CSV table of C-alpha atoms in Angstrom, one decimal:
chain,number,residue,atom,x,y,z
A,96,MET,CA,40.1,-67.6,94.6
A,97,ALA,CA,37.7,-69.9,92.9
A,98,ALA,CA,38.8,-72.8,91.8
A,99,GLN,CA,39.2,-72.9,87.6
A,100,THR,CA,36.6,-74.6,86.0
A,101,GLN,CA,38.0,-77.9,84.4
A,102,THR,CA,35.5,-78.2,81.5
A,103,ILE,CA,33.7,-75.8,79.0
A,104,GLN,CA,30.4,-75.2,76.4
A,105,VAL,CA,31.5,-76.6,73.1
A,106,PRO,CA,30.1,-74.3,70.5
A,107,ASN,CA,27.6,-76.6,68.5
A,108,ASP,CA,28.7,-77.2,64.7
A,109,ALA,CA,27.3,-74.3,63.5
A,110,GLU,CA,28.3,-72.1,66.3
A,111,LEU,CA,31.9,-73.6,66.0
A,112,MET,CA,32.0,-72.9,62.1
A,113,GLN,CA,31.0,-69.5,62.3
A,114,ALA,CA,33.5,-68.9,65.4
A,115,GLN,CA,36.2,-69.7,63.0
A,116,ALA,CA,35.3,-67.7,60.8
A,117,ASP,CA,35.3,-64.7,63.2
A,118,LEU,CA,38.6,-65.5,64.1
A,119,TRP,CA,40.2,-65.7,60.7
A,120,ARG,CA,38.3,-62.0,60.7
A,121,HIS,CA,39.6,-60.9,63.8
A,122,SER,CA,43.1,-62.1,63.7
A,123,LEU,CA,44.1,-61.1,60.3
A,124,TYR,CA,41.9,-57.8,59.9
A,125,TYR,CA,45.3,-56.4,59.6
A,126,LEU,CA,46.4,-57.6,56.6
A,127,THR,CA,43.3,-55.3,55.3
A,128,SER,CA,44.9,-52.5,56.9
A,129,MET,CA,48.1,-53.3,55.4
A,130,GLY,CA,46.7,-54.0,51.8
A,131,LEU,CA,45.2,-50.1,51.9
A,132,ARG,CA,48.4,-48.9,52.7
A,133,CYS,CA,50.2,-50.8,49.9
A,134,ALA,CA,47.4,-49.1,47.4
A,135,VAL,CA,48.2,-46.0,48.7
A,136,GLU,CA,51.7,-46.0,48.7
A,137,LEU,CA,51.6,-47.9,44.9
A,138,GLY,CA,49.3,-44.8,44.2
A,139,ILE,CA,46.5,-47.4,43.0
A,140,PRO,CA,43.2,-44.8,43.6
A,141,THR,CA,45.3,-41.6,41.7
A,142,THR,CA,46.4,-44.2,39.3
A,143,ILE,CA,42.7,-45.5,38.2
A,144,HIS,CA,41.9,-41.5,38.5
A,145,GLY,CA,44.1,-41.0,35.8
A,146,LEU,CA,43.4,-43.9,33.3
A,147,GLY,CA,39.7,-42.9,33.2
A,148,GLY,CA,38.2,-43.5,36.2
A,149,ALA,CA,38.5,-47.1,35.6
A,150,ALA,CA,41.4,-49.7,35.0
A,151,THR,CA,41.9,-53.8,34.5
A,152,VAL,CA,44.3,-55.3,36.2
A,153,PRO,CA,46.7,-55.2,33.4
A,154,ASP,CA,46.1,-51.7,32.7
A,155,LEU,CA,47.3,-50.5,36.3
A,156,MET,CA,50.5,-53.4,36.5
A,157,ALA,CA,51.4,-51.6,32.7
A,158,ALA,CA,50.7,-47.8,34.6
A,159,LEU,CA,52.7,-48.3,37.8
A,160,SER,CA,55.6,-50.1,36.5
A,161,LEU,CA,54.9,-53.9,38.1
A,162,PRO,CA,56.8,-56.6,36.7
A,163,GLU,CA,54.0,-59.1,34.7
A,164,ASN,CA,54.6,-62.2,37.2
A,165,LYS,CA,53.4,-59.8,39.6
A,166,LEU,CA,50.0,-60.2,38.0
A,167,PRO,CA,47.8,-62.9,39.9
A,168,PHE,CA,49.0,-61.5,43.1
A,169,PHE,CA,48.4,-58.3,42.2
A,170,ARG,CA,44.7,-59.2,41.5
A,171,ARG,CA,44.3,-61.2,44.7
A,172,LEU,CA,45.4,-57.8,46.5
A,173,MET,CA,42.5,-56.0,44.6
A,174,ARG,CA,39.6,-59.0,45.2
A,175,VAL,CA,40.2,-58.0,49.3
A,176,LEU,CA,40.0,-53.7,48.6
A,177,VAL,CA,36.8,-54.7,46.8
A,178,THR,CA,35.4,-56.4,49.2
A,179,ALA,CA,36.9,-54.0,51.4
A,180,ARG,CA,34.9,-51.5,49.5
A,181,VAL,CA,37.9,-49.6,49.0
A,182,PHE,CA,37.5,-50.2,45.1
A,183,ALA,CA,34.1,-51.3,42.9
A,184,SER,CA,34.0,-53.4,40.6
A,185,ALA,CA,32.3,-54.9,37.3
A,186,ASP,CA,32.5,-57.2,34.5
A,187,GLY,CA,34.8,-60.4,35.7
A,188,GLY,CA,38.3,-62.2,34.8
A,189,GLU,CA,39.9,-61.0,32.7
A,190,THR,CA,38.3,-57.9,31.6
A,191,GLU,CA,37.3,-57.0,35.0
A,192,ARG,CA,37.6,-53.6,35.5
A,193,PHE,CA,38.0,-51.2,38.9
A,194,ARG,CA,37.0,-48.3,39.8
A,195,LEU,CA,37.1,-45.8,42.5
A,196,THR,CA,34.5,-45.6,45.2
A,197,PRO,CA,33.9,-42.3,47.9
A,198,LEU,CA,36.2,-43.5,50.0
A,199,SER,CA,39.1,-44.3,47.4
A,200,ARG,CA,38.8,-40.9,46.0
A,201,ILE,CA,39.5,-39.2,49.1
A,202,LEU,CA,42.9,-41.1,48.5
A,203,VAL,CA,43.4,-39.6,45.0
A,204,ASP,CA,46.7,-37.1,45.2
A,205,GLY,CA,47.7,-34.6,43.4
A,206,VAL,CA,44.6,-33.0,42.2
A,207,VAL,CA,43.5,-29.5,43.4
A,208,ALA,CA,39.7,-29.0,43.8
A,209,ASP,CA,37.9,-27.5,45.8
A,210,GLU,CA,36.5,-29.6,48.8
A,211,HIS,CA,39.5,-32.2,47.9
A,212,HIS,CA,41.4,-33.3,50.7
A,213,SER,CA,43.4,-36.1,50.2
A,214,GLN,CA,43.4,-38.6,53.2
A,215,ARG,CA,47.1,-41.0,52.1
A,216,CYS,CA,49.1,-39.4,54.8
A,217,PHE,CA,46.5,-40.5,57.0
A,218,VAL,CA,46.8,-44.4,56.1
A,219,LEU,CA,50.3,-43.6,56.0
A,220,GLY,CA,50.3,-42.5,59.3
A,221,THR,CA,47.8,-44.7,61.3
A,222,THR,CA,49.6,-47.9,59.6
A,223,SER,CA,52.7,-46.7,60.2
A,224,ARG,CA,55.2,-48.9,61.9
A,225,HIS,CA,55.6,-46.2,65.0
A,226,TYR,CA,51.5,-46.5,65.7
A,227,VAL,CA,51.7,-50.4,64.8
A,228,ASP,CA,54.6,-50.8,67.5
A,229,ALA,CA,52.4,-49.1,69.9
A,230,ALA,CA,49.2,-51.5,69.6
A,231,PHE,CA,51.6,-54.6,69.7
A,232,ALA,CA,52.7,-52.8,73.2
A,233,LEU,CA,49.1,-52.7,74.4
A,234,SER,CA,49.2,-55.6,76.9
A,235,GLU,CA,52.6,-55.1,78.0
A,236,TRP,CA,51.1,-51.5,79.1
A,237,PHE,CA,48.3,-52.5,80.5
A,238,LYS,CA,50.8,-54.1,83.0
A,239,LYS,CA,52.3,-51.3,83.9
A,240,ASP,CA,51.5,-49.5,86.7
A,241,LEU,CA,52.5,-46.2,85.6
A,242,ALA,CA,52.3,-43.0,87.3
A,243,SER,CA,49.6,-40.0,86.1
A,244,PRO,CA,48.6,-39.0,84.0
A,245,VAL,CA,48.9,-42.1,82.4
A,246,PRO,CA,51.4,-41.6,79.2
A,247,SER,CA,49.3,-43.3,76.2
A,248,PRO,CA,51.5,-46.8,74.7
A,249,PHE,CA,52.9,-44.7,71.9
A,250,GLU,CA,54.4,-42.2,74.9
A,251,ASP,CA,55.6,-45.1,76.5
A,252,LEU,CA,57.4,-46.9,74.1
A,253,HIS,CA,58.8,-43.7,71.8
A,254,GLY,CA,59.3,-41.3,74.6
A,255,ALA,CA,57.8,-39.3,72.3
A,256,ARG,CA,53.6,-37.9,72.0
A,257,LEU,CA,52.4,-37.3,69.1
A,258,PHE,CA,51.8,-34.6,67.5
A,259,ASP,CA,54.6,-33.0,70.1
A,260,GLU,CA,57.9,-30.8,69.3
A,261,SER,CA,59.0,-34.1,70.3
A,262,THR,CA,57.9,-35.9,67.5
A,263,PRO,CA,60.4,-34.7,65.0
A,264,LEU,CA,63.0,-36.0,67.5
A,265,LEU,CA,61.5,-39.4,67.3
A,266,ASP,CA,61.5,-39.1,63.0
A,267,PRO,CA,60.9,-35.9,61.4
A,268,GLU,CA,59.5,-38.6,58.3
A,269,LEU,CA,56.8,-40.0,61.1
A,270,ASP,CA,56.0,-35.8,62.0
A,271,ALA,CA,55.8,-34.5,58.7
A,272,THR,CA,53.3,-37.5,57.7
A,273,VAL,CA,51.1,-37.2,61.0
A,274,ASN,CA,50.6,-34.0,61.0
A,275,GLU,CA,49.9,-33.4,56.9
A,276,GLY,CA,47.5,-36.8,57.4
A,277,LEU,CA,45.5,-34.6,60.5
A,278,ALA,CA,45.8,-31.6,58.1
A,279,ALA,CA,44.3,-33.4,56.0
A,280,HIS,CA,41.7,-35.2,58.0
A,281,ASP,CA,40.2,-32.3,59.9
A,282,ASN,CA,39.5,-30.3,56.7
A,283,LEU,CA,37.8,-33.5,55.4
A,284,GLY,CA,33.7,-32.1,55.3
A,285,ILE,CA,34.4,-28.4,55.9
A,286,GLY,CA,32.0,-27.9,52.8
A,287,THR,CA,29.8,-30.7,54.5
A,288,LEU,CA,29.5,-27.9,57.2
A,289,LEU,CA,29.0,-24.8,56.1
A,290,ARG,CA,26.1,-26.1,53.6
A,291,GLU,CA,24.5,-28.2,56.9
A,292,CYS,CA,25.1,-25.6,59.6
A,293,ARG,CA,24.1,-22.3,57.9
A,294,ASP,CA,22.6,-21.0,61.4
A,295,LEU,CA,26.0,-22.0,63.2
A,296,PHE,CA,27.6,-18.6,61.7
A,297,LYS,CA,24.5,-15.9,61.3
A,298,GLY,CA,25.1,-13.1,63.0
A,299,VAL,CA,28.6,-14.0,64.2
A,300,ARG,CA,30.5,-11.1,63.2
A,301,SER,CA,34.7,-12.3,64.7
A,302,LEU,CA,35.6,-15.8,65.0
A,303,THR,CA,38.4,-17.3,66.5
A,304,ASP,CA,39.5,-20.9,65.6
A,305,CYS,CA,41.4,-22.3,68.3
A,306,CYS,CA,43.9,-25.1,67.5
A,307,GLY,CA,42.8,-24.2,64.2
A,308,ARG,CA,46.9,-25.4,62.4
A,309,HIS,CA,47.4,-23.4,58.9
A,310,GLY,CA,43.8,-21.6,59.1
A,311,ALA,CA,42.1,-24.0,56.1
A,312,THR,CA,38.4,-24.3,57.8
A,313,ALA,CA,38.8,-20.5,59.0
A,314,ARG,CA,39.5,-19.8,55.1
A,315,ALA,CA,36.9,-21.7,54.3
A,316,ILE,CA,34.1,-20.1,56.5
A,317,VAL,CA,35.8,-16.6,55.1
A,318,LYS,CA,34.9,-17.3,51.9
A,319,ALA,CA,31.3,-18.3,52.5
A,320,TYR,CA,31.0,-15.4,54.7
A,321,PRO,CA,32.9,-12.5,54.4
A,322,HIS,CA,32.0,-10.4,56.6
A,323,ILE,CA,33.5,-12.6,59.6
A,324,LYS,CA,36.5,-11.3,60.6
A,325,CYS,CA,38.4,-14.6,61.5
A,326,THR,CA,41.6,-15.4,63.9
A,327,VAL,CA,42.9,-18.5,64.2
A,328,LEU,CA,45.5,-19.3,67.3
A,329,ASP,CA,48.2,-22.4,67.6
A,330,LEU,CA,51.5,-22.7,68.2
A,331,PRO,CA,54.3,-20.9,66.2
A,332,ARG,CA,55.6,-23.9,64.5
A,333,LEU,CA,52.3,-24.6,62.8
A,334,VAL,CA,51.3,-20.7,62.0
A,335,ASP,CA,54.2,-19.6,60.7
A,336,HIS,CA,54.2,-21.3,57.8
A,337,ALA,CA,50.3,-20.1,57.0
A,338,PRO,CA,49.7,-17.7,54.2
A,339,ARG,CA,49.9,-14.0,55.1
A,340,ASP,CA,47.1,-12.8,52.4
A,341,GLY,CA,45.2,-11.0,55.2
A,342,VAL,CA,42.2,-13.7,54.4
A,343,VAL,CA,42.6,-14.9,58.1
A,344,ASN,CA,44.7,-13.0,61.0
A,345,TYR,CA,46.8,-15.3,62.8
A,346,VAL,CA,48.4,-15.7,65.9
A,347,ALA,CA,51.2,-17.6,67.6
A,348,GLY,CA,50.6,-19.7,70.5
A,349,ASP,CA,50.0,-21.9,73.2
A,350,ALA,CA,46.2,-22.4,73.8
A,351,PHE,CA,46.8,-23.8,77.4
A,352,GLN,CA,48.9,-20.7,78.3
A,353,CYS,CA,48.0,-17.5,76.6
A,354,THR,CA,45.2,-15.6,76.1
A,355,ILE,CA,42.7,-16.7,73.5
A,356,PRO,CA,41.9,-14.0,71.3
A,357,PRO,CA,38.7,-12.3,71.6
A,358,ALA,CA,35.3,-13.2,69.5
A,359,GLN,CA,31.8,-13.3,69.3
A,360,ALA,CA,32.3,-17.2,68.8
A,361,VAL,CA,35.2,-19.1,69.4
A,362,MET,CA,35.8,-22.8,67.5
A,363,LEU,CA,37.2,-26.0,68.8
A,364,LYS,CA,37.2,-28.3,65.4
A,365,LEU,CA,38.5,-32.4,66.2
A,366,VAL,CA,40.8,-30.7,68.8
A,367,LEU,CA,39.2,-32.2,72.0
A,368,HIS,CA,39.5,-35.6,71.1
A,369,HIS,CA,43.1,-35.8,71.7
A,370,LEU,CA,43.0,-34.4,75.5
A,371,SER,CA,42.3,-36.0,78.6
A,372,ASP,CA,39.6,-34.7,80.4
A,373,ASP,CA,41.7,-32.5,82.6
A,374,ASP,CA,43.2,-31.0,79.7
A,375,CYS,CA,39.9,-30.4,78.4
A,376,VAL,CA,38.9,-28.3,80.7
A,377,LYS,CA,41.5,-26.3,80.8
A,378,ILE,CA,41.3,-25.5,77.3
A,379,LEU,CA,37.5,-24.9,78.1
A,380,ALA,CA,38.3,-22.8,80.6
A,381,GLN,CA,40.7,-21.2,77.8
A,382,CYS,CA,37.7,-20.4,75.7
A,383,LYS,CA,35.3,-19.8,78.2
A,384,LYS,CA,37.1,-16.0,78.6
A,385,ALA,CA,37.8,-15.0,75.2
A,386,ILE,CA,33.5,-15.1,74.1
A,387,PRO,CA,30.8,-12.9,75.5
A,388,SER,CA,27.6,-14.1,77.1
A,389,ARG,CA,24.8,-15.9,75.6
A,390,LYS,CA,22.6,-12.7,75.7
A,391,GLU,CA,25.3,-10.7,74.1
A,392,GLY,CA,25.4,-13.1,71.4
A,393,GLY,CA,28.7,-15.2,72.7
A,394,LYS,CA,28.8,-19.5,72.2
A,395,LEU,CA,31.6,-21.6,71.8
A,396,ILE,CA,31.4,-23.9,68.5
A,397,VAL,CA,32.8,-27.4,69.4
A,398,ILE,CA,33.1,-30.4,66.3
A,399,ASP,CA,34.1,-33.4,67.5
A,400,ILE,CA,33.4,-37.2,67.4
A,401,LEU,CA,30.0,-38.1,69.4
A,402,VAL,CA,30.1,-42.0,70.1
A,403,GLU,CA,26.4,-42.7,69.9
A,404,PRO,CA,25.6,-47.0,68.3
A,405,SER,CA,21.9,-45.3,67.6
A,406,LEU,CA,24.0,-44.4,64.3
A,407,GLY,CA,24.0,-48.5,62.9
A,408,PRO,CA,26.8,-50.4,63.9
A,409,VAL,CA,29.2,-49.8,60.9
A,410,MET,CA,29.4,-46.1,62.1
A,411,PHE,CA,29.6,-47.3,65.5
A,412,GLU,CA,32.4,-49.3,65.2
A,413,ALA,CA,34.3,-46.9,63.3
A,414,GLN,CA,34.4,-44.5,65.8
A,415,LEU,CA,35.5,-47.4,68.7
A,416,MET,CA,38.1,-47.3,66.2
A,417,MET,CA,39.1,-44.0,66.2
A,418,ASP,CA,38.4,-44.2,70.2
A,419,MET,CA,41.0,-47.2,70.3
A,420,LEU,CA,43.4,-45.1,67.9
A,421,MET,CA,43.3,-42.2,70.5
A,422,MET,CA,44.1,-44.6,73.9
A,423,VAL,CA,47.2,-46.5,72.0
A,424,ASN,CA,48.6,-43.2,70.6
A,425,THR,CA,47.4,-39.6,72.8
A,426,ARG,CA,46.0,-39.0,76.6
A,427,GLY,CA,42.7,-38.2,74.6
A,428,ARG,CA,39.3,-40.3,73.7
A,429,GLN,CA,36.5,-40.3,72.1
A,430,ARG,CA,33.1,-39.6,74.1
A,431,ASN,CA,29.1,-40.1,74.0
A,432,GLU,CA,27.2,-36.9,75.1
A,433,ASN,CA,27.1,-37.3,79.0
A,434,ASP,CA,30.7,-37.1,78.2
A,435,TRP,CA,29.9,-33.9,76.5
A,436,HIS,CA,28.3,-32.3,79.3
A,437,ASP,CA,30.5,-33.3,82.2
A,438,LEU,CA,33.3,-31.2,80.1
A,439,PHE,CA,31.2,-28.8,79.2
A,440,MET,CA,29.6,-28.2,82.7
A,441,THR,CA,33.3,-28.8,84.7
A,442,ALA,CA,35.0,-26.1,82.9
A,443,GLY,CA,32.0,-23.6,83.9
A,444,PHE,CA,29.3,-23.6,81.3
A,445,SER,CA,25.9,-23.2,81.7
A,446,ASP,CA,24.3,-24.6,78.9
A,447,TYR,CA,24.7,-26.5,74.9
A,448,LYS,CA,22.9,-27.8,72.2
A,449,ILE,CA,23.5,-30.0,68.9
A,450,VAL,CA,23.5,-28.5,66.0
A,451,LYS,CA,23.6,-31.2,63.8
A,452,LYS,CA,25.0,-34.5,63.4
A,453,LEU,CA,26.9,-35.3,60.5
A,454,GLY,CA,28.3,-38.5,60.6
A,455,ALA,CA,30.2,-39.8,63.5
A,456,ARG,CA,30.4,-35.9,64.3
A,457,ALA,CA,28.8,-34.0,66.2
A,458,VAL,CA,28.4,-29.8,66.2
A,459,PHE,CA,27.6,-28.2,69.4
A,460,GLU,CA,27.3,-25.1,70.6
A,461,VAL,CA,28.0,-23.8,74.1
A,462,TYR,CA,27.1,-21.3,76.2
A,463,LEU,CA,28.0,-18.8,79.4
C-alpha cells in the first residue's frame, strides 16, 4: 500500500472562497428540498392561485392563518424558494408580490383542468422520512456485503420494497402518498406526448398499456384517437379501482407472469427505470410475445428517461438526481442510449429508433 501523502496543494484565495461557497450549497441543498416540502404542506402554491395568482407575504400569512410573529421567517422561506425558481417575485420590500412559476403551477392542488396533474404527492413522497432515512444510510449500505440481487438502501433499511404489497405494511400513509405521487408524475406531459408524437399512433388499431395503473394515459390516447382499442394491464390492487365506463378495457395481472394482452402496439411508460436490467429484460421479453412483426405494423413503445449530457447542465443534473432516487429507493436506474440498446437487443428485439426527445424523456419505437 502506498504511503499516505502528508501534504496537500492548498487552493488559492479565490478558489478557497469559492470552494467554501460550494461546500455550503452542496451540504445545505436539503434545506431547499425541505423548504419546498414546507410550501407544499402549507399549501402556498394553491393559496397564491386562489388569491388571483399573486400575493404579498401579509396576504399569504392571513390566508394561511399563520401567527403574525412568523412573518419575518416566512419572508425568508419565500426568498429561498424564489431563488430556487419555485416562485417569482415582483417589486420589493413590504409590497413584494409573489407569483407562481411553471414549477409551482404543477403544485397547485384541488384544480380540475385538462392536463393538470398536481405533483404535490411527488414532493411529499420524495422528501418523506422513509426516503430520507434510506439516503442517510447510504454509506452503511455500501459497506455491506449483500447477496445479489442487491436490495436498494430503502429495502435493506425498511425491509419493504416501494410500489409493492409490502409497502402498506411498512406505512399505509407512505404507500398512499407514493402511489398518488407516482401516478401524477407519470401522467404529467401526456398532452405534450400526444401533440409532439402524432405519428406514434398513426395506423395503430389496438394498444396495450403494460403497467398502465388506472389508465390515465390510455384514456387520453382514446380521447385523441377514438379508433384505437386500448387495454390496460396492471396488478389487481391498481386496476380494481379504475373506472369501468367502457372507454378502456382493464386486465388484472402481473406483467412478469401473465400473458400480456396481444395488440398491434404495447406501451411501457416510465416503468423500466424502476427495474433492474434483468427484470427489464424479463418484462421486455413478455411484451415481445404480445406484438406482431414490424412488417405487420407491430411495435413496442417505450417512454422513459434518456440520460444525455447534451441536454444541458440543469436537465442533466435532474436526470442524475432521478438516477440517485432510483438507486436509493428501488433496484432500477436511469439509462443512456447504449444501455437502452443493450436491453432491447438482449430481450430479442431487432431494431429501435428514438421517435422524439421530450425534456428528460425519450420516446422509443422498438421492433421485432
